[in-house]
């Protein structure tokens, strides 16, 4: 990929584990040979045959479809594409390139993704030798500051676009849940005169967030508090804003978060999920599918599609679910409490 704009830089970081995943499925599972012999299979059948975690298989299949190595059929089963049959299937003769991936099979990312596929358990964040998962490391201030600085760099780029996308949402008080350094809160209140926001974050992130909010000149309109988003939420906000949060969690956890928000929001209040989302047919976009691999690697989540999230939000009681594009492949999914 030629890097020509800021979103390309973001996509380069987001897709860092994609090559490792292809190496894993080729060298450890010989997935394309098995699929060619079977003809087609869905996610559940693949997970069952290889004894793999179904969430991890879903992420893997979605990426391989987006990358052009699998074709997704109307019944959601998949089959190898022509390029995969020609070069990644046993019996391809001199055109068989599977052994070329063997040189990458001992890379830390490849080995970790094999484990994630088998167990569903997150790998150490960033393939760090210290061996701790992301959520455990966020309990330490040095790592929380380092991680939050990265989120802040991305947030400062994306936040104005997110605020623009929400121009049609009426809000006065925003609860920015898991709001990191407050970049989105600052952009949201800057775009809406008279509005205010509160960032709800882990205790290890609060001081850095308060400092950055003050430095940006929003200390009088953006507050930062420590809290647990899985506990009951305060009731004096008309928008609950989640940016790059839901992709860290499984469906049951997202249901719990949505239910918490629904209980706390007033009638007519909004839940906003600003994130990288998979398309409705789960065939891409490629950058989103690649980012989903990273989320699979380090969390219990993935990049969710709009229909998947809509089912969860609707089950809680939200209505008027719509999505608005922002930047760098992100969209803002909005849902209203009736």
Tab-separated table of C-alpha atoms in Angstrom, residues 8-337:
chain	number	residue	atom	x	y	z
A	8	UNK	CA	-3.055	5.246	5.250
A	9	UNK	CA	-0.674	5.687	8.179
A	10	UNK	CA	-3.401	4.591	10.599
A	11	UNK	CA	-4.183	1.565	8.410
A	12	UNK	CA	-0.496	0.575	8.350
A	13	UNK	CA	-0.441	0.309	12.130
A	14	UNK	CA	-3.890	-1.272	12.328
A	15	UNK	CA	-2.977	-4.072	9.907
A	16	UNK	CA	0.321	-5.130	11.448
A	17	UNK	CA	-0.783	-8.715	12.206
A	18	UNK	CA	-2.432	-9.514	8.865
A	19	UNK	CA	0.562	-11.259	7.281
A	20	UNK	CA	1.098	-13.279	10.444
A	21	UNK	CA	-2.477	-14.527	10.268
A	22	UNK	CA	-2.122	-15.780	6.685
A	23	UNK	CA	1.101	-17.529	7.672
A	24	UNK	CA	-0.679	-19.145	10.620
A	25	UNK	CA	-3.609	-20.539	8.630
A	26	UNK	CA	-1.331	-21.806	5.865
A	27	UNK	CA	1.483	-23.351	7.901
A	28	UNK	CA	-0.355	-24.577	10.982
A	29	UNK	CA	-3.764	-25.563	9.606
A	30	UNK	CA	-3.359	-25.791	5.792
A	31	UNK	CA	-6.836	-24.262	5.678
A	32	UNK	CA	-7.078	-23.772	1.927
A	33	UNK	CA	-6.203	-27.396	1.148
A	34	UNK	CA	-8.872	-28.590	3.586
A	35	UNK	CA	-11.482	-26.240	2.142
A	36	UNK	CA	-10.639	-27.244	-1.419
A	37	UNK	CA	-11.132	-30.902	-0.524
A	38	UNK	CA	-14.392	-30.194	1.260
A	39	UNK	CA	-15.729	-27.722	-1.270
A	40	UNK	CA	-17.062	-25.132	1.173
A	41	UNK	CA	-17.617	-24.628	4.916
A	42	UNK	CA	-19.008	-22.003	7.256
A	43	UNK	CA	-17.354	-20.503	10.328
A	44	UNK	CA	-18.885	-23.027	12.707
A	45	UNK	CA	-17.772	-25.973	10.574
A	46	UNK	CA	-14.212	-24.653	10.283
A	47	UNK	CA	-14.026	-24.039	14.026
A	48	UNK	CA	-15.396	-27.498	14.736
A	49	UNK	CA	-13.065	-29.360	12.388
A	50	UNK	CA	-9.871	-27.695	13.598
A	51	UNK	CA	-11.097	-27.296	17.216
A	52	UNK	CA	-10.709	-23.523	17.099
A	53	UNK	CA	-12.363	-20.573	18.817
A	54	UNK	CA	-15.369	-19.457	16.765
A	55	UNK	CA	-14.793	-15.707	17.292
A	56	UNK	CA	-11.209	-16.059	16.089
A	57	UNK	CA	-12.328	-18.085	13.076
A	58	UNK	CA	-14.937	-15.444	12.245
A	59	UNK	CA	-12.265	-12.728	12.261
A	60	UNK	CA	-9.923	-14.917	10.210
A	61	UNK	CA	-12.510	-15.833	7.587
A	62	UNK	CA	-13.658	-12.221	7.244
A	63	UNK	CA	-10.079	-11.111	6.624
A	64	UNK	CA	-9.373	-13.878	4.112
A	65	UNK	CA	-12.559	-12.951	2.242
A	66	UNK	CA	-11.596	-9.259	2.243
A	67	UNK	CA	-8.078	-10.164	1.080
A	68	UNK	CA	-9.397	-12.132	-1.884
A	69	UNK	CA	-8.321	-15.593	-0.731
A	70	UNK	CA	-11.815	-16.840	0.178
A	71	UNK	CA	-15.175	-16.213	-1.436
A	72	UNK	CA	-18.222	-15.862	0.795
A	73	UNK	CA	-21.362	-17.476	-0.596
A	74	UNK	CA	-24.971	-16.476	0.003
A	75	UNK	CA	-25.355	-19.057	2.792
A	76	UNK	CA	-22.304	-17.528	4.549
A	77	UNK	CA	-20.100	-20.534	3.780
A	78	UNK	CA	-16.757	-19.855	2.109
A	79	UNK	CA	-14.647	-21.478	-0.585
A	80	UNK	CA	-11.101	-20.791	-1.848
A	81	UNK	CA	-10.772	-18.254	-4.636
A	82	UNK	CA	-8.874	-18.951	-7.836
A	83	UNK	CA	-5.668	-17.377	-6.516
A	84	UNK	CA	-5.826	-19.471	-3.342
A	85	UNK	CA	-6.548	-22.693	-5.256
A	86	UNK	CA	-3.652	-21.986	-7.597
A	87	UNK	CA	-1.018	-21.252	-4.955
A	88	UNK	CA	-2.117	-22.236	-1.433
A	89	UNK	CA	-3.534	-25.739	-1.950
A	90	UNK	CA	-1.670	-29.059	-1.909
A	91	UNK	CA	-1.260	-30.371	-5.423
A	92	UNK	CA	-0.686	-26.977	-7.023
A	93	UNK	CA	2.680	-28.272	-8.243
A	94	UNK	CA	5.394	-25.721	-9.024
A	95	UNK	CA	2.932	-22.901	-8.289
A	96	UNK	CA	2.479	-24.041	-4.649
A	97	UNK	CA	3.648	-21.169	-2.427
A	98	UNK	CA	2.677	-22.628	0.952
A	99	UNK	CA	6.263	-23.423	1.939
A	100	UNK	CA	7.207	-19.790	1.437
A	101	UNK	CA	5.087	-18.945	4.471
A	102	UNK	CA	7.142	-21.393	6.509
A	103	UNK	CA	9.820	-18.741	6.877
A	104	UNK	CA	7.341	-16.662	8.876
A	105	UNK	CA	5.902	-19.496	10.951
A	106	UNK	CA	8.148	-18.795	13.956
A	107	UNK	CA	7.453	-15.078	14.129
A	108	UNK	CA	5.994	-14.155	17.543
A	109	UNK	CA	2.834	-12.780	15.963
A	110	UNK	CA	2.252	-15.934	13.941
A	111	UNK	CA	2.768	-18.231	16.932
A	112	UNK	CA	0.524	-16.071	19.108
A	113	UNK	CA	-2.253	-16.045	16.538
A	114	UNK	CA	-2.147	-19.839	16.373
A	115	UNK	CA	-2.706	-19.860	20.149
A	116	UNK	CA	-5.507	-17.290	19.905
A	117	UNK	CA	-7.205	-19.366	17.228
A	118	UNK	CA	-6.968	-22.475	19.384
A	119	UNK	CA	-7.945	-20.955	22.730
A	120	UNK	CA	-9.702	-17.627	22.121
A	121	UNK	CA	-7.489	-16.119	24.825
A	122	UNK	CA	-5.813	-12.761	24.091
A	123	UNK	CA	-2.052	-12.696	23.536
A	124	UNK	CA	0.311	-10.291	25.328
A	125	UNK	CA	-0.198	-6.758	24.084
A	126	UNK	CA	2.203	-5.890	21.278
A	127	UNK	CA	3.776	-9.355	21.532
A	128	UNK	CA	5.612	-8.004	24.579
A	129	UNK	CA	7.982	-10.355	26.341
A	130	UNK	CA	6.516	-9.391	29.692
A	131	UNK	CA	3.610	-11.624	28.835
A	132	UNK	CA	0.729	-9.539	30.218
A	133	UNK	CA	-2.516	-9.009	28.378
A	134	UNK	CA	-3.655	-5.505	27.483
A	135	UNK	CA	-6.265	-5.093	30.229
A	136	UNK	CA	-3.836	-6.201	32.952
A	137	UNK	CA	-1.166	-3.803	31.708
A	138	UNK	CA	-3.644	-0.908	31.694
A	139	UNK	CA	-3.690	-1.190	35.496
A	140	UNK	CA	-0.124	0.161	35.565
A	141	UNK	CA	0.355	3.888	35.062
A	142	UNK	CA	3.497	3.771	32.841
A	143	UNK	CA	1.864	1.469	30.304
A	144	UNK	CA	-1.493	3.264	30.563
A	145	UNK	CA	0.244	6.556	29.743
A	146	UNK	CA	2.114	5.012	26.810
A	147	UNK	CA	-1.011	3.372	25.425
A	148	UNK	CA	-3.131	6.485	25.961
A	149	UNK	CA	-0.579	8.640	24.149
A	150	UNK	CA	-1.032	6.429	21.106
A	151	UNK	CA	-4.806	6.638	21.386
A	152	UNK	CA	-4.501	10.403	21.718
A	153	UNK	CA	-2.524	10.689	18.485
A	154	UNK	CA	-5.196	8.799	16.598
A	155	UNK	CA	-8.020	10.541	18.481
A	156	UNK	CA	-6.815	14.051	17.657
A	157	UNK	CA	-6.918	13.113	13.968
A	158	UNK	CA	-10.311	11.374	14.043
A	159	UNK	CA	-12.238	13.403	16.646
A	160	UNK	CA	-13.154	16.456	14.505
A	161	UNK	CA	-14.543	14.109	11.842
A	162	UNK	CA	-16.607	12.277	14.462
A	163	UNK	CA	-17.984	15.575	15.742
A	164	UNK	CA	-18.969	16.592	12.211
A	165	UNK	CA	-20.743	13.256	11.676
A	166	UNK	CA	-22.864	13.905	14.782
A	167	UNK	CA	-24.094	17.291	13.606
A	168	UNK	CA	-27.642	15.926	13.415
A	169	UNK	CA	-27.625	14.534	16.962
A	170	UNK	CA	-28.974	16.927	19.576
A	171	UNK	CA	-26.728	16.856	22.647
A	172	UNK	CA	-25.854	19.089	25.550
A	173	UNK	CA	-24.036	16.725	27.933
A	174	UNK	CA	-21.832	13.883	26.698
A	175	UNK	CA	-20.518	10.970	28.728
A	176	UNK	CA	-17.379	9.859	26.882
A	177	UNK	CA	-17.092	6.261	28.093
A	178	UNK	CA	-13.572	4.868	27.918
A	179	UNK	CA	-12.707	8.271	26.479
A	180	UNK	CA	-8.936	7.972	26.969
A	181	UNK	CA	-7.304	11.400	26.824
A	182	UNK	CA	-10.474	13.361	26.104
A	183	UNK	CA	-9.677	14.137	22.467
A	184	UNK	CA	-13.208	13.251	21.383
A	185	UNK	CA	-14.838	15.127	24.254
A	186	UNK	CA	-12.898	18.255	23.368
A	187	UNK	CA	-13.923	17.994	19.699
A	188	UNK	CA	-17.570	17.334	20.556
A	189	UNK	CA	-17.937	20.317	22.869
A	190	UNK	CA	-15.951	22.518	20.484
A	191	UNK	CA	-18.472	21.691	17.752
A	192	UNK	CA	-21.501	22.414	19.972
A	193	UNK	CA	-21.541	25.748	21.840
A	194	UNK	CA	-22.942	25.451	25.339
A	195	UNK	CA	-22.307	21.719	25.598
A	196	UNK	CA	-20.140	19.897	28.133
A	197	UNK	CA	-18.624	16.442	28.454
A	198	UNK	CA	-17.242	14.050	31.024
A	199	UNK	CA	-14.581	11.452	30.264
A	200	UNK	CA	-15.056	8.203	32.204
A	201	UNK	CA	-11.773	6.306	32.369
A	202	UNK	CA	-9.588	3.947	34.363
A	203	UNK	CA	-7.843	5.513	37.381
A	204	UNK	CA	-4.446	5.069	35.697
A	205	UNK	CA	-5.514	7.292	32.792
A	206	UNK	CA	-7.285	10.119	34.631
A	207	UNK	CA	-4.351	12.403	35.452
A	208	UNK	CA	-2.951	12.328	31.919
A	209	UNK	CA	-6.420	13.005	30.521
A	210	UNK	CA	-7.013	15.968	32.843
A	211	UNK	CA	-3.650	17.454	31.908
A	212	UNK	CA	-4.275	17.175	28.167
A	213	UNK	CA	-7.819	18.534	28.441
A	214	UNK	CA	-6.508	21.583	30.330
A	215	UNK	CA	-3.681	22.104	27.838
A	216	UNK	CA	-6.197	22.135	25.008
A	217	UNK	CA	-8.234	24.840	26.710
A	218	UNK	CA	-11.309	22.788	27.583
A	219	UNK	CA	-10.807	22.387	31.323
A	220	UNK	CA	-13.987	24.363	32.022
A	221	UNK	CA	-16.176	22.227	29.742
A	222	UNK	CA	-14.653	18.720	29.904
A	223	UNK	CA	-14.340	16.857	33.181
A	224	UNK	CA	-12.453	13.592	33.704
A	225	UNK	CA	-13.503	11.044	36.316
A	226	UNK	CA	-12.395	7.549	37.248
A	227	UNK	CA	-14.981	4.820	37.023
A	228	UNK	CA	-16.019	1.387	35.823
A	229	UNK	CA	-18.155	1.411	32.682
A	230	UNK	CA	-19.636	-1.956	33.613
A	231	UNK	CA	-21.162	-0.462	36.759
A	232	UNK	CA	-24.336	1.723	36.770
A	233	UNK	CA	-23.675	4.959	34.902
A	234	UNK	CA	-24.641	8.532	35.869
A	235	UNK	CA	-28.010	9.709	34.584
A	236	UNK	CA	-27.461	13.371	33.678
A	237	UNK	CA	-26.157	12.927	30.110
A	238	UNK	CA	-28.045	12.871	26.827
A	239	UNK	CA	-25.329	11.113	24.791
A	240	UNK	CA	-23.163	8.144	25.715
A	241	UNK	CA	-20.177	8.189	23.389
A	242	UNK	CA	-17.972	5.107	22.891
A	243	UNK	CA	-15.017	5.497	20.543
A	244	UNK	CA	-12.856	2.471	19.786
A	245	UNK	CA	-14.199	0.771	22.899
A	246	UNK	CA	-16.686	-1.887	21.839
A	247	UNK	CA	-14.119	-3.643	19.657
A	248	UNK	CA	-12.355	-4.695	22.874
A	249	UNK	CA	-15.264	-6.805	24.107
A	250	UNK	CA	-17.329	-9.875	23.317
A	251	UNK	CA	-21.050	-9.790	22.537
A	252	UNK	CA	-22.151	-10.445	26.123
A	253	UNK	CA	-20.027	-7.555	27.414
A	254	UNK	CA	-21.306	-5.195	24.724
A	255	UNK	CA	-24.862	-6.153	25.647
A	256	UNK	CA	-24.074	-5.271	29.262
A	257	UNK	CA	-22.573	-1.913	28.291
A	258	UNK	CA	-25.539	-1.094	26.054
A	259	UNK	CA	-27.974	-2.049	28.814
A	260	UNK	CA	-26.102	0.198	31.257
A	261	UNK	CA	-26.339	3.090	28.830
A	262	UNK	CA	-29.997	2.457	28.097
A	263	UNK	CA	-30.801	2.483	31.806
A	264	UNK	CA	-28.959	5.765	32.394
A	265	UNK	CA	-29.970	7.748	29.300
A	266	UNK	CA	-33.152	9.858	29.247
A	267	UNK	CA	-35.876	9.116	26.672
A	268	UNK	CA	-34.580	10.396	23.347
A	269	UNK	CA	-30.965	10.052	24.466
A	270	UNK	CA	-28.348	8.599	22.146
A	271	UNK	CA	-25.705	5.905	22.270
A	272	UNK	CA	-22.882	6.488	19.778
A	273	UNK	CA	-20.359	3.829	18.787
A	274	UNK	CA	-17.508	5.407	16.837
A	275	UNK	CA	-15.237	2.664	15.575
A	276	UNK	CA	-13.912	0.654	12.669
A	277	UNK	CA	-16.759	-1.577	11.487
A	278	UNK	CA	-17.004	-4.548	9.157
A	279	UNK	CA	-19.499	-4.138	6.303
A	280	UNK	CA	-22.923	-5.758	6.360
A	281	UNK	CA	-21.915	-8.679	4.112
A	282	UNK	CA	-18.719	-9.319	6.116
A	283	UNK	CA	-16.583	-9.092	3.003
A	284	UNK	CA	-14.486	-6.105	4.108
A	285	UNK	CA	-13.336	-3.418	3.988
A	286	UNK	CA	-9.837	-4.881	3.892
A	287	UNK	CA	-8.379	-2.329	6.332
A	288	UNK	CA	-11.175	-2.990	8.828
A	289	UNK	CA	-10.750	-6.742	8.519
A	290	UNK	CA	-7.012	-6.371	9.118
A	291	UNK	CA	-7.578	-4.174	12.177
A	292	UNK	CA	-9.971	-6.813	13.493
A	293	UNK	CA	-7.057	-9.274	13.573
A	294	UNK	CA	-5.194	-6.964	15.942
A	295	UNK	CA	-8.262	-6.729	18.173
A	296	UNK	CA	-8.632	-10.520	18.109
A	297	UNK	CA	-4.969	-10.817	19.053
A	298	UNK	CA	-5.019	-8.569	22.132
A	299	UNK	CA	-8.639	-8.481	23.362
A	300	UNK	CA	-11.738	-10.653	23.548
A	301	UNK	CA	-13.378	-8.525	20.878
A	302	UNK	CA	-13.169	-7.841	17.168
A	303	UNK	CA	-14.374	-5.255	14.680
A	304	UNK	CA	-18.133	-5.689	14.672
A	305	UNK	CA	-20.465	-5.253	11.735
A	306	UNK	CA	-23.453	-2.919	11.865
A	307	UNK	CA	-25.989	-5.800	11.789
A	308	UNK	CA	-24.209	-7.544	14.677
A	309	UNK	CA	-24.280	-4.390	16.785
A	310	UNK	CA	-27.818	-3.538	15.716
A	311	UNK	CA	-29.041	-6.890	17.029
A	312	UNK	CA	-27.474	-6.189	20.420
A	313	UNK	CA	-28.692	-2.594	20.595
A	314	UNK	CA	-32.200	-3.516	19.473
A	315	UNK	CA	-32.402	-6.298	22.055
A	316	UNK	CA	-31.657	-3.724	24.767
A	317	UNK	CA	-34.352	-1.373	23.461
A	318	UNK	CA	-32.549	1.144	21.223
A	319	UNK	CA	-34.207	2.251	17.989
A	320	UNK	CA	-33.436	4.476	14.982
A	321	UNK	CA	-30.064	2.790	14.475
A	322	UNK	CA	-28.045	4.450	11.713
A	323	UNK	CA	-24.424	4.923	10.758
A	324	UNK	CA	-22.411	7.906	9.531
A	325	UNK	CA	-18.924	7.721	7.983
A	326	UNK	CA	-16.179	9.743	9.657
A	327	UNK	CA	-12.524	9.217	8.610
A	328	UNK	CA	-9.857	6.517	8.217
A	329	UNK	CA	-12.512	3.867	7.595
A	330	UNK	CA	-14.416	4.660	10.794
A	331	UNK	CA	-18.150	5.097	11.181
A	332	UNK	CA	-20.359	6.444	13.932
A	333	UNK	CA	-23.263	4.110	14.665
A	334	UNK	CA	-25.991	6.005	16.504
A	335	UNK	CA	-28.949	4.514	18.352
A	336	UNK	CA	-31.759	6.328	20.170
A	337	UNK	CA	-33.505	5.419	23.391
